Amino acid sequence: MGQVFTVTSQAGAVIGHDVAMRFLFVGDSMTVGKAGDFTWRYRMWQHLEATLGDGGYAITGPRTGLYDTEANAPLSHAYGDAAFPASARRHLAGWGEGWLHMAPVIADTVTAARADVLLVSLGLIDLGFYTDSAQTAANVRAFITAARTANPRIKLVLLPVIPNVRAESDGSFAAECDRFNALLAEAVADLDTPASPVLLTEHPTGYDIHTDTYDGTHPGPTGEHKLAGAFADAMHRAWGVGGPYAGALATAGH
């Protein structure tokens, strides 16, 4: 894997004083999950509950379902933990959707959901099926610009692309993943402002596609914890939001 660039937002710890932040998860199949998954969204909900507490945050978004592989549609609500509250299941994520698909809808979604913070995991599907690294990076910039038309003070946390098993046998795809991550870091550096901070997480610590996913792409329980931890730790270090991701959770069996 090539170098992953880490960019620290200008905004600083003052964001930690925000009240009742409204988080919107934006992602592809790794974020929406399929029937039976816990999802990293669930792990993040656990973290927000533990660090911000009741009334200190909200999770928002237009969708709540998981992908049903038999129906080939996001019709399932069979989360790994049936006690995952309906209000915390909200998201804007879709199987097979990328920056290409989310850029045109993010402004309306931010308006309707009244989102304050976007937690975004996108790019792998774009590079695999839709756009090259330069085109994908252009869609990142269009996404951020559109989100700001809806909320000029929107905060964004972006996860670098994690190359999947295809990158082990397809050198050109692996190179595009590395190239995109460099372009993503450039976009974050260019677009980060004090009013609307943009933060790039680190690559999830210790993430191994052979042990943290169930198919070389989609996270299993340990992978879900590591993805949630990347977002949680980035926000805590750069902005003072919440706290460090609990290490005990990262090794939990479910």
Tab-separated table of N, CA and C in Angstrom, residues 1-8 26-28 30-31 40 99 118-127 136-137 140 156-164 173-174 176-188 198-205 207 209 217 219 223 226-235 237:
chain	number	residue	atom	x	y	z
A	1	MET	N	0.847	-1.197	0.000
A	1	MET	CA	0.000	0.000	0.000
A	1	MET	C	0.873	1.234	0.000
A	2	GLY	N	0.518	2.225	-0.785
A	2	GLY	CA	1.259	3.475	-0.840
A	2	GLY	C	1.002	4.337	0.370
A	3	GLN	N	1.610	5.465	0.369
A	3	GLN	CA	1.500	6.392	1.490
A	3	GLN	C	0.086	6.918	1.640
A	4	VAL	N	-0.393	6.956	2.875
A	4	VAL	CA	-1.676	7.576	3.180
A	4	VAL	C	-1.399	8.890	3.890
A	5	PHE	N	-1.908	9.955	3.354
A	5	PHE	CA	-1.651	11.283	3.896
A	5	PHE	C	-2.665	11.612	4.990
A	6	THR	N	-2.190	12.176	6.072
A	6	THR	CA	-3.069	12.603	7.149
A	6	THR	C	-3.086	14.121	7.201
A	7	VAL	N	-4.252	14.693	7.200
A	7	VAL	CA	-4.402	16.141	7.220
A	7	VAL	C	-5.144	16.532	8.486
A	8	THR	N	-4.596	17.440	9.230
A	8	THR	CA	-5.237	17.923	10.448
A	8	THR	C	-6.015	19.194	10.147
A	26	VAL	N	-22.256	8.743	5.444
A	26	VAL	CA	-22.347	8.697	3.980
A	26	VAL	C	-21.378	7.632	3.493
A	27	GLY	N	-21.883	6.661	2.726
A	27	GLY	CA	-20.970	5.615	2.300
A	27	GLY	C	-21.539	4.675	1.272
A	28	ASP	N	-20.748	3.648	0.994
A	28	ASP	CA	-21.112	2.625	0.021
A	28	ASP	C	-21.484	1.345	0.756
A	30	MET	N	-19.701	-0.802	2.283
A	30	MET	CA	-19.007	-0.980	3.547
A	30	MET	C	-19.708	-0.267	4.691
A	31	THR	N	-20.515	0.729	4.368
A	31	THR	CA	-21.210	1.520	5.382
A	31	THR	C	-22.658	1.087	5.557
A	40	TRP	N	-20.357	-0.671	10.925
A	40	TRP	CA	-19.518	0.248	11.700
A	40	TRP	C	-20.337	1.423	12.191
A	99	TRP	N	-18.888	8.435	-4.644
A	99	TRP	CA	-18.884	9.901	-4.717
A	99	TRP	C	-19.715	10.374	-5.906
A	118	LEU	N	-20.584	15.263	8.625
A	118	LEU	CA	-20.664	14.162	7.677
A	118	LEU	C	-19.490	13.222	7.916
A	119	LEU	N	-19.783	11.951	8.154
A	119	LEU	CA	-18.769	10.915	8.300
A	119	LEU	C	-18.804	10.096	7.013
A	120	VAL	N	-17.779	10.246	6.181
A	120	VAL	CA	-17.858	9.774	4.797
A	120	VAL	C	-16.818	8.697	4.506
A	121	SER	N	-17.302	7.565	4.017
A	121	SER	CA	-16.444	6.472	3.559
A	121	SER	C	-16.868	6.112	2.140
A	122	LEU	N	-16.176	6.667	1.158
A	122	LEU	CA	-16.506	6.475	-0.255
A	122	LEU	C	-15.230	6.390	-1.080
A	123	GLY	N	-15.352	5.884	-2.294
A	123	GLY	CA	-14.240	5.923	-3.230
A	123	GLY	C	-13.870	4.592	-3.839
A	124	LEU	N	-13.951	3.515	-3.070
A	124	LEU	CA	-13.534	2.219	-3.601
A	124	LEU	C	-14.416	1.790	-4.768
A	125	ILE	N	-15.719	1.963	-4.622
A	125	ILE	CA	-16.627	1.560	-5.686
A	125	ILE	C	-16.454	2.449	-6.914
A	126	ASP	N	-16.182	3.737	-6.691
A	126	ASP	CA	-15.933	4.648	-7.812
A	126	ASP	C	-14.757	4.153	-8.650
A	127	LEU	N	-13.636	3.877	-7.967
A	127	LEU	CA	-12.413	3.474	-8.653
A	127	LEU	C	-12.551	2.099	-9.291
A	136	THR	N	-12.691	10.874	-9.700
A	136	THR	CA	-13.238	10.637	-8.362
A	136	THR	C	-12.905	11.793	-7.432
A	137	ALA	N	-11.673	12.288	-7.512
A	137	ALA	CA	-11.282	13.434	-6.688
A	137	ALA	C	-12.092	14.672	-7.047
A	140	VAL	N	-15.260	14.405	-5.268
A	140	VAL	CA	-15.106	14.751	-3.852
A	140	VAL	C	-15.278	16.257	-3.669
A	156	LEU	N	-16.804	17.899	7.950
A	156	LEU	CA	-16.669	16.650	7.216
A	156	LEU	C	-15.461	15.869	7.701
A	157	VAL	N	-15.660	14.563	7.860
A	157	VAL	CA	-14.574	13.647	8.190
A	157	VAL	C	-14.556	12.585	7.102
A	158	LEU	N	-13.425	12.453	6.414
A	158	LEU	CA	-13.318	11.572	5.266
A	158	LEU	C	-12.330	10.444	5.551
A	159	LEU	N	-12.713	9.236	5.173
A	159	LEU	CA	-11.840	8.071	5.312
A	159	LEU	C	-11.114	7.821	3.996
A	160	PRO	N	-9.793	7.617	4.018
A	160	PRO	CA	-9.111	7.240	2.776
A	160	PRO	C	-9.647	5.914	2.247
A	161	VAL	N	-9.488	5.687	0.972
A	161	VAL	CA	-9.861	4.406	0.401
A	161	VAL	C	-8.960	3.310	0.975
A	162	ILE	N	-9.573	2.218	1.389
A	162	ILE	CA	-8.834	1.037	1.825
A	162	ILE	C	-8.833	0.054	0.654
A	163	PRO	N	-7.701	-0.142	-0.013
A	163	PRO	CA	-7.693	-1.059	-1.154
A	163	PRO	C	-8.164	-2.455	-0.736
A	164	ASN	N	-9.015	-3.054	-1.548
A	164	ASN	CA	-9.536	-4.372	-1.204
A	164	ASN	C	-8.709	-5.470	-1.857
A	173	PHE	N	-5.133	-1.105	-10.515
A	173	PHE	CA	-6.168	-0.708	-9.558
A	173	PHE	C	-5.538	-0.257	-8.240
A	174	ALA	N	-4.533	-0.987	-7.785
A	174	ALA	CA	-3.837	-0.596	-6.560
A	174	ALA	C	-3.222	0.793	-6.713
A	176	GLU	N	-4.259	3.195	-8.703
A	176	GLU	CA	-5.334	4.183	-8.704
A	176	GLU	C	-5.818	4.470	-7.287
A	177	CYS	N	-5.877	3.456	-6.447
A	177	CYS	CA	-6.267	3.674	-5.044
A	177	CYS	C	-5.260	4.593	-4.358
A	178	ASP	N	-3.979	4.326	-4.558
A	178	ASP	CA	-2.943	5.169	-3.949
A	178	ASP	C	-3.000	6.592	-4.496
A	179	ARG	N	-3.197	6.695	-5.813
A	179	ARG	CA	-3.264	8.018	-6.444
A	179	ARG	C	-4.468	8.801	-5.917
A	180	PHE	N	-5.588	8.118	-5.794
A	180	PHE	CA	-6.770	8.807	-5.279
A	180	PHE	C	-6.544	9.286	-3.847
A	181	ASN	N	-5.957	8.464	-3.012
A	181	ASN	CA	-5.731	8.886	-1.626
A	181	ASN	C	-4.847	10.123	-1.550
A	182	ALA	N	-3.866	10.223	-2.445
A	182	ALA	CA	-3.043	11.431	-2.485
A	182	ALA	C	-3.868	12.633	-2.931
A	183	LEU	N	-4.723	12.444	-3.937
A	183	LEU	CA	-5.587	13.524	-4.404
A	183	LEU	C	-6.622	13.907	-3.348
A	184	LEU	N	-7.091	12.917	-2.598
A	184	LEU	CA	-8.042	13.195	-1.523
A	184	LEU	C	-7.389	14.069	-0.459
A	185	ALA	N	-6.159	13.761	-0.107
A	185	ALA	CA	-5.441	14.583	0.873
A	185	ALA	C	-5.259	16.005	0.364
A	186	GLU	N	-4.974	16.155	-0.932
A	186	GLU	CA	-4.842	17.494	-1.505
A	186	GLU	C	-6.166	18.249	-1.427
A	187	ALA	N	-7.266	17.563	-1.711
A	187	ALA	CA	-8.578	18.211	-1.652
A	187	ALA	C	-8.893	18.666	-0.236
A	188	VAL	N	-8.577	17.819	0.735
A	188	VAL	CA	-8.827	18.186	2.137
A	188	VAL	C	-8.004	19.408	2.513
A	198	VAL	N	-12.650	20.289	7.257
A	198	VAL	CA	-12.606	18.997	6.582
A	198	VAL	C	-11.409	18.232	7.138
A	199	LEU	N	-11.659	17.025	7.583
A	199	LEU	CA	-10.643	16.227	8.260
A	199	LEU	C	-10.481	14.897	7.547
A	200	LEU	N	-9.248	14.478	7.329
A	200	LEU	CA	-8.940	13.177	6.755
A	200	LEU	C	-8.454	12.254	7.857
A	201	THR	N	-9.107	11.118	8.018
A	201	THR	CA	-8.675	10.173	9.046
A	201	THR	C	-7.388	9.488	8.615
A	202	GLU	N	-6.764	8.832	9.566
A	202	GLU	CA	-5.676	7.929	9.238
A	202	GLU	C	-6.256	6.620	8.703
A	203	HIS	N	-5.409	5.850	8.052
A	203	HIS	CA	-5.811	4.483	7.694
A	203	HIS	C	-6.115	3.758	8.999
A	204	PRO	N	-7.232	3.015	9.081
A	204	PRO	CA	-7.576	2.346	10.340
A	204	PRO	C	-6.414	1.506	10.865
A	205	THR	N	-6.074	1.718	12.105
A	205	THR	CA	-4.921	1.068	12.700
A	205	THR	C	-5.041	-0.448	12.651
A	207	TYR	N	-5.622	-2.453	10.260
A	207	TYR	CA	-6.680	-3.032	9.410
A	207	TYR	C	-6.070	-4.015	8.419
A	209	ILE	N	-7.294	-6.737	5.467
A	209	ILE	CA	-8.461	-7.169	4.689
A	209	ILE	C	-8.682	-8.674	4.773
A	217	THR	N	-13.305	-7.248	1.229
A	217	THR	CA	-13.765	-5.869	1.034
A	217	THR	C	-14.591	-5.377	2.214
A	219	PRO	N	-16.322	-5.077	5.893
A	219	PRO	CA	-15.828	-5.339	7.245
A	219	PRO	C	-16.659	-6.346	8.016
A	223	GLY	N	-13.308	-5.425	11.810
A	223	GLY	CA	-13.157	-4.329	10.850
A	223	GLY	C	-14.092	-3.183	11.147
A	226	LYS	N	-12.632	-1.092	13.809
A	226	LYS	CA	-11.481	-0.301	13.353
A	226	LYS	C	-11.900	0.871	12.481
A	227	LEU	N	-12.948	0.697	11.678
A	227	LEU	CA	-13.455	1.819	10.885
A	227	LEU	C	-14.044	2.883	11.800
A	228	ALA	N	-14.888	2.462	12.734
A	228	ALA	CA	-15.460	3.426	13.681
A	228	ALA	C	-14.357	4.123	14.460
A	229	GLY	N	-13.334	3.360	14.846
A	229	GLY	CA	-12.236	3.939	15.606
A	229	GLY	C	-11.468	4.992	14.828
A	230	ALA	N	-11.317	4.790	13.522
A	230	ALA	CA	-10.608	5.776	12.706
A	230	ALA	C	-11.331	7.110	12.728
A	231	PHE	N	-12.652	7.081	12.587
A	231	PHE	CA	-13.433	8.319	12.629
A	231	PHE	C	-13.425	8.927	14.030
A	232	ALA	N	-13.669	8.098	15.037
A	232	ALA	CA	-13.756	8.601	16.404
A	232	ALA	C	-12.439	9.224	16.854
A	233	ASP	N	-11.333	8.543	16.586
A	233	ASP	CA	-10.037	9.056	17.025
A	233	ASP	C	-9.653	10.325	16.278
A	234	ALA	N	-9.991	10.394	14.987
A	234	ALA	CA	-9.679	11.609	14.222
A	234	ALA	C	-10.417	12.812	14.797
A	235	MET	N	-11.699	12.654	15.088
A	235	MET	CA	-12.479	13.767	15.640
A	235	MET	C	-11.999	14.157	17.027
A	237	ARG	N	-8.890	13.714	18.311
A	237	ARG	CA	-7.557	14.338	18.265
A	237	ARG	C	-7.609	15.741	17.679
